[in-house]
C-alpha positions in Angstrom: 0.0 0.0 0.0 1.6 3.4 -1.0 2.2 6.0 1.6 -0.7 8.5 1.7 -1.5 11.6 3.7 -5.2 10.9 4.1 -7.0 11.6 7.3 -9.3 8.6 6.8 -6.4 6.2 6.5 -3.7 7.7 8.6 -4.1 7.6 12.3 -0.8 9.2 13.2 -1.6 12.5 14.8 1.3 14.4 13.3 0.6 13.4 9.8 -3.2 14.1 10.2 -2.3 17.6 11.4 0.1 18.2 8.5 -2.5 17.1 6.0 -5.2 19.2 7.6 -3.0 22.2 8.0 -2.1 22.1 4.3 -5.7 21.8 3.3 -6.7 24.6 5.7 -4.0 26.9 4.4 -5.2 26.3 0.8 -8.8 27.1 1.6 -7.9 30.0 4.0 -6.0 31.7 1.2 -9.1 31.5 -1.0 -11.3 33.3 1.6 -11.1 37.0 1.1 -12.7 38.0 4.4 -11.7 37.0 7.9 -14.8 38.4 9.5 -18.1 37.7 8.0 -21.2 35.6 7.6 -20.9 31.9 7.7 -23.6 29.6 6.5 -24.7 26.9 8.9 -27.6 24.8 7.7 -30.0 27.2 6.0 -29.0 30.3 8.0 -26.2 32.8 8.1 -24.5 33.7 11.3 -21.7 36.2 12.1 -18.4 34.4 12.4 -14.6 34.9 12.4 -12.3 32.8 10.2 -9.4 31.6 12.4 -6.3 29.5 12.1 -5.9 26.1 13.7 -3.5 27.5 16.3 -6.4 29.8 17.6 -8.5 26.8 18.5 -8.1 25.6 22.1 -5.8 22.6 22.5 -8.5 20.3 23.8 -10.7 20.9 20.7 -8.0 21.1 18.1 -7.7 17.4 17.2 -11.5 17.0 16.8 -11.8 20.1 14.6 -8.8 19.1 12.4 -10.1 15.6 12.0 -13.4 17.0 10.6 -11.6 19.5 8.3 -12.0 18.7 4.6 -10.6 20.1 1.4 -11.7 23.8 0.8 -12.9 24.3 4.3 -12.0 26.9 6.9 -12.3 27.0 10.7 -14.7 29.6 12.1 -15.5 30.8 15.6 -19.1 31.8 16.0 -19.8 35.2 17.6 -21.5 35.1 20.9 -20.4 31.5 21.5 -17.2 29.6 22.2 -18.0 27.1 19.4 -15.7 26.3 16.5 -16.7 24.7 13.2 -15.3 23.8 9.9 -17.2 25.4 7.1 -16.8 25.3 3.3 -14.9 28.3 2.1 -17.7 29.2 -0.4 -20.1 29.6 2.6 -18.3 32.6 3.9 -19.5 36.1 2.9 -18.3 39.6 3.8 -19.8 41.3 6.8 -20.5 45.0 6.4 -23.0 47.7 7.3 -25.6 47.5 4.5 -29.2 46.5 3.9 -28.5 42.9 3.1 -26.6 42.3 6.3 -29.1 44.2 8.3 -31.9 42.0 7.0 -29.9 38.9 7.9 -29.3 40.2 11.4 -33.0 41.2 11.8 -34.1 37.5 12.0 -33.7 37.4 15.7 -32.6 39.5 18.6 -29.7 37.1 19.4 -28.4 37.4 15.8 -28.7 41.2 16.0 -26.5 41.3 19.1 -23.9 39.1 17.4 -24.0 41.2 14.3 -23.4 44.4 16.4 -20.5 42.7 18.1 -19.0 41.7 14.7 -19.5 45.3 13.4 -17.7 46.7 16.4 -14.8 44.4 15.6 -14.8 45.6 12.0 -14.6 49.2 13.1 -11.8 48.3 15.5 -13.6 49.5 18.6 
């Protein structure tokens, strides 16, 4: 059997991390925004694109194990949850009518949107 860096086959933690880190760097370079809307299910939520080193140590191995090609790691605003999301499910977050309509779905999303906007402004 030839040597492969595949997370489904390889159980060695170091090689799994190297594979996932490479795939993450490729997808991360394709994402133009680092603060934006991430799609989870049918809904969009404010999220921040982060690197694998920003994930807490006790969650890092499980997140990297789930990371697939063309996916990035996001941290959801208002929560301490991390997820891997396809890179094409990330949109820019700004102050406009479309983003205001997305945020107006619920009071909780509105609060997270305001927190994300304050990060964009650098407050």
